[in-house]
XYZ file of N, CA and C in Angstrom:
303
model
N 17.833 -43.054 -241.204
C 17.297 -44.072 -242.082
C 15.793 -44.260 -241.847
N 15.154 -43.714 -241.135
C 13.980 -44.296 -240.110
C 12.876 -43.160 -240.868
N 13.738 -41.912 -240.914
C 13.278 -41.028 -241.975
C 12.794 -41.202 -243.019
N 13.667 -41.709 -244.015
C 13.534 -41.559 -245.322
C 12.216 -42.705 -245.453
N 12.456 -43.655 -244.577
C 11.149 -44.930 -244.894
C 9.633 -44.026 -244.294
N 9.917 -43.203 -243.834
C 8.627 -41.817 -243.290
C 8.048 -41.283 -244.907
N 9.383 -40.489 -245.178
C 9.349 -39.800 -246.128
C 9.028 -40.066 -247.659
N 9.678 -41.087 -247.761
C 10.254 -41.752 -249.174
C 8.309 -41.710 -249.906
N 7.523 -43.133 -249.005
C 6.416 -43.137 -249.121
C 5.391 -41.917 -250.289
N 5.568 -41.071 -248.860
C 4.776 -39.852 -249.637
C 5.367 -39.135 -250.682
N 6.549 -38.785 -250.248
C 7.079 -38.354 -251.660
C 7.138 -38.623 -253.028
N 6.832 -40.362 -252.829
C 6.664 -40.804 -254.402
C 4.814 -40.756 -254.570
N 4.090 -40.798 -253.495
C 2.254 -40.575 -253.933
C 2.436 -38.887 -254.537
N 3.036 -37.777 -253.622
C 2.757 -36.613 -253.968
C 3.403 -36.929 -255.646
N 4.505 -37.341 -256.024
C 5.067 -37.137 -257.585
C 4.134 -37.795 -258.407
N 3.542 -38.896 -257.934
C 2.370 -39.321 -259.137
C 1.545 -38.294 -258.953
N 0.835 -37.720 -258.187
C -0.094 -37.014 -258.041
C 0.130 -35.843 -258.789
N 1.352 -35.221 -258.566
C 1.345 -34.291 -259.360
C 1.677 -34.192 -260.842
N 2.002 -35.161 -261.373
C 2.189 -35.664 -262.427
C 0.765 -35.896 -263.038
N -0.115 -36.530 -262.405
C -1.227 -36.858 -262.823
C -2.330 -35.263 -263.368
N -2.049 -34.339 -261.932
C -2.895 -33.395 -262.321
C -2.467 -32.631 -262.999
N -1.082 -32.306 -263.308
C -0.360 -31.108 -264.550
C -0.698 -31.642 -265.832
N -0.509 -33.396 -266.039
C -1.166 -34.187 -267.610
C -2.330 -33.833 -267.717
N -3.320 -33.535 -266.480
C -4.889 -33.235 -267.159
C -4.953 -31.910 -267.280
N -4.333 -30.755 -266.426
C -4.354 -29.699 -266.152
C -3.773 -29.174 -268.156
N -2.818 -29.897 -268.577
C -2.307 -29.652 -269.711
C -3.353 -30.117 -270.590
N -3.724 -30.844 -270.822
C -4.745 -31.330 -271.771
C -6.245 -30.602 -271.657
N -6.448 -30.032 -270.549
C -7.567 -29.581 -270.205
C -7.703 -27.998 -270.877
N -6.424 -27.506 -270.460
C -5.842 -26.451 -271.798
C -5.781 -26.458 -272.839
N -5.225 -27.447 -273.977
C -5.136 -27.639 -274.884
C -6.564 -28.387 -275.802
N -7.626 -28.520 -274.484
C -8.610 -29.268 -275.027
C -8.936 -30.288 -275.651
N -8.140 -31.552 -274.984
C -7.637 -32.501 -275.647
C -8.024 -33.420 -274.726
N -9.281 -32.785 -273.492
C -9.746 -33.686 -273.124
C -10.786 -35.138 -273.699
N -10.768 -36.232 -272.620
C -11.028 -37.338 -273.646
C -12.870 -37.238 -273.718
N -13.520 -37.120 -274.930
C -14.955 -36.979 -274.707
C -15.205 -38.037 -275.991
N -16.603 -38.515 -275.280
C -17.340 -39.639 -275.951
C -18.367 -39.527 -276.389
N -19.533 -40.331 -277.320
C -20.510 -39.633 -277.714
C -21.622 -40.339 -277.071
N -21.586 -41.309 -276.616
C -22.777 -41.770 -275.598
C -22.566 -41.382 -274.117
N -23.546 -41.395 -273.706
C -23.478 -40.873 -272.519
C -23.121 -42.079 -271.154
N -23.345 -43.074 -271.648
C -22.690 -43.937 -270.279
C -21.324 -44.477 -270.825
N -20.905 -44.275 -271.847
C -19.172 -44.068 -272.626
C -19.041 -42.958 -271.814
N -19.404 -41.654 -271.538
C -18.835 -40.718 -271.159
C -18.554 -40.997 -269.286
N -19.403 -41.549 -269.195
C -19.691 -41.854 -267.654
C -18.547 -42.665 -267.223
N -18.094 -43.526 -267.878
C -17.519 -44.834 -267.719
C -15.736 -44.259 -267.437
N -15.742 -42.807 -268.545
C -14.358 -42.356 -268.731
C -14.421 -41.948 -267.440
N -15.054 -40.775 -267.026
C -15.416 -39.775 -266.606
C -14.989 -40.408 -264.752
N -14.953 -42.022 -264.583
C -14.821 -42.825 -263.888
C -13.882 -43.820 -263.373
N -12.835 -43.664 -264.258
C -11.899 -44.687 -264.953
C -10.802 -44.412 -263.286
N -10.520 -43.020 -263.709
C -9.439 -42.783 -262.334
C -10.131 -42.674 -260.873
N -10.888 -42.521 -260.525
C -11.591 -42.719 -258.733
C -11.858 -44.135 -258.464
N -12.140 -45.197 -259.919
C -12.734 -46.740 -259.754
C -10.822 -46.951 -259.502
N -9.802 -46.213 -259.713
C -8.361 -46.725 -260.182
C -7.952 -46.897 -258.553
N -8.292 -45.761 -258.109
C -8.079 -45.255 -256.632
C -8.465 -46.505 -256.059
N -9.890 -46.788 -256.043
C -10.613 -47.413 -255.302
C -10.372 -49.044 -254.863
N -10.089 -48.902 -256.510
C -8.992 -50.770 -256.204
C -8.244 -50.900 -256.133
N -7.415 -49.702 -256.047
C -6.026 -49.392 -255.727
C -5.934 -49.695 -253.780
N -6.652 -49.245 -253.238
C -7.054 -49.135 -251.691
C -7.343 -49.947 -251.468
N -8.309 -51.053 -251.798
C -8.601 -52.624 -251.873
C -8.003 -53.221 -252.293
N -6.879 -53.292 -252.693
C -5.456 -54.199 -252.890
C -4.745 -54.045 -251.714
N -4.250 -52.731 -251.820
C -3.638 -52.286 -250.540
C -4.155 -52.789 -249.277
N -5.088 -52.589 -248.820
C -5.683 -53.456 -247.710
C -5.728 -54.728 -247.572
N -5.655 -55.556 -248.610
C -5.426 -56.913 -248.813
C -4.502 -57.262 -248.631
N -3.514 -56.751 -249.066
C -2.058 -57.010 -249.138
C -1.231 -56.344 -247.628
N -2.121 -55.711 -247.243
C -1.748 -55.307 -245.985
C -2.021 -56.439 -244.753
N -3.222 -57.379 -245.017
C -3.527 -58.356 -244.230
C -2.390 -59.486 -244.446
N -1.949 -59.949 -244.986
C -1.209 -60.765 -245.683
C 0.491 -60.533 -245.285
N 0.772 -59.092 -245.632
C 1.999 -58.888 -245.388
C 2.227 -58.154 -244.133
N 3.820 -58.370 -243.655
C 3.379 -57.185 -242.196
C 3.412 -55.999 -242.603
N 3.352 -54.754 -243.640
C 3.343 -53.848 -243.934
C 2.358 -52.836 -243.782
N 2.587 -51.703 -242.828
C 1.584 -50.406 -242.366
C 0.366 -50.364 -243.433
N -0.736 -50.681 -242.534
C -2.069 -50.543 -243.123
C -2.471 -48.982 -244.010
N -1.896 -48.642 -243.432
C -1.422 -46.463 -243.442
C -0.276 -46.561 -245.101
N 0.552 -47.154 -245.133
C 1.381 -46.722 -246.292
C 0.787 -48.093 -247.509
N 0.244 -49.062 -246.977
C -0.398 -50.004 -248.279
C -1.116 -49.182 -248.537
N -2.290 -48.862 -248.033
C -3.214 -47.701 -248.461
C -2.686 -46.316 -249.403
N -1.966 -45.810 -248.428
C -1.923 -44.488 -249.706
C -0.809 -45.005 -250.745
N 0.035 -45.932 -250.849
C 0.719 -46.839 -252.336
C -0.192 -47.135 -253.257
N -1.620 -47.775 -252.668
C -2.465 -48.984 -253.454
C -3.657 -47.681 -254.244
N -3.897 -46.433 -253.306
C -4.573 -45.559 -254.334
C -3.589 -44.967 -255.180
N -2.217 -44.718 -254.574
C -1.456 -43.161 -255.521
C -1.111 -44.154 -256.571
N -0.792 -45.480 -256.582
C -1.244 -46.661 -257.889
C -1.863 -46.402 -258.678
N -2.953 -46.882 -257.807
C -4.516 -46.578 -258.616
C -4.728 -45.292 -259.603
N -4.510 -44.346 -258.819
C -4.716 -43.074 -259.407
C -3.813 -42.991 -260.945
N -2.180 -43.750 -260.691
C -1.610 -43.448 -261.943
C -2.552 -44.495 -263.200
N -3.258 -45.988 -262.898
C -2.864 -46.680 -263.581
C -4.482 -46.146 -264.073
N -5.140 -45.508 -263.280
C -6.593 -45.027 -263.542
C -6.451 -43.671 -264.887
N -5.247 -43.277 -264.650
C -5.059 -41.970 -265.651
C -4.733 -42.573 -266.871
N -4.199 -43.942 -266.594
C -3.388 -44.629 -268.130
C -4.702 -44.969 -268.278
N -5.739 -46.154 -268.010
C -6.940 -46.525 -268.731
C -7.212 -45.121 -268.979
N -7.646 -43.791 -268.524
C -8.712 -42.649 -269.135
C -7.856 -42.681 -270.079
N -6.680 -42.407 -270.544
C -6.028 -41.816 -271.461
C -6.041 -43.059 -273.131
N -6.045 -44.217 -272.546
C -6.346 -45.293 -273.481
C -7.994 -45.612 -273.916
N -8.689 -45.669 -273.382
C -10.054 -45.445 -273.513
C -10.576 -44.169 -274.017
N -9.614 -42.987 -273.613
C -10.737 -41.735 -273.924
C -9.929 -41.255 -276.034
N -8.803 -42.131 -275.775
C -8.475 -42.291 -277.045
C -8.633 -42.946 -278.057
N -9.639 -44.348 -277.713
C -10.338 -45.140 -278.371
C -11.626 -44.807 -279.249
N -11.537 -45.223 -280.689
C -12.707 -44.765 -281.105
C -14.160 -45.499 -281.161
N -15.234 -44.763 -280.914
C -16.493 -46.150 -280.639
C -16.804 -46.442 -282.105
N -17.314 -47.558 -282.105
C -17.465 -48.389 -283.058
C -19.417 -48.913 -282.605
N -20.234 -48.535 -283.667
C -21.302 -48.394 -283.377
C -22.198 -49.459 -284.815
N -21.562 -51.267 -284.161
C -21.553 -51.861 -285.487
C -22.801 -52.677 -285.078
């Protein structure tokens, strides 16, 4: 049992992860990546998933102070989070059209 609470962890960061990079890896093929026509629009996309990570890890650490839960597994939960919820904003944003009113 002591295992699986080892295991379980990573096994669900590696499945977002890889989930995350086969959706871009596929789109990146199909060229269906998300592009913008200003350049700090492009920046902003271009940004969406590492800023996802990032407050993903700063939750996690927060919530690690707070709760008794391994500083080590809040952390890699609060980015492999991040990382998914960072791929949903690129994918909602890079599908948005600008409006230049």
């Amino acid at each position: 049992m002591e295992l699986v609470g080892i295991v379980l962890p990573i096994a669900i960061i590696v499945g977002i992860v890889i989930f995350v990079v086969k959706r871009l890896e596929q789109k990146h093929k199909q060229g269906k990546l998300g592009k913008k026509k200003s350049r700090g629009a492009q920046i902003l996309l271009d940004s969406l998933i590492p800023l996802g990570m990032l407050v993903g890890c700063a939750i996690g650490l927060i919530l690690s102070m707070f709760f008794s839960i391994s500083l080590l597994s809040t952390i890699s939960f609060g980015s492999g989070i991040g990382l998914l919820l960072g791929y949903f904003a690129y994918e909602i944003y890079g599908n948005r059209e600008e409006n230049y009113s």
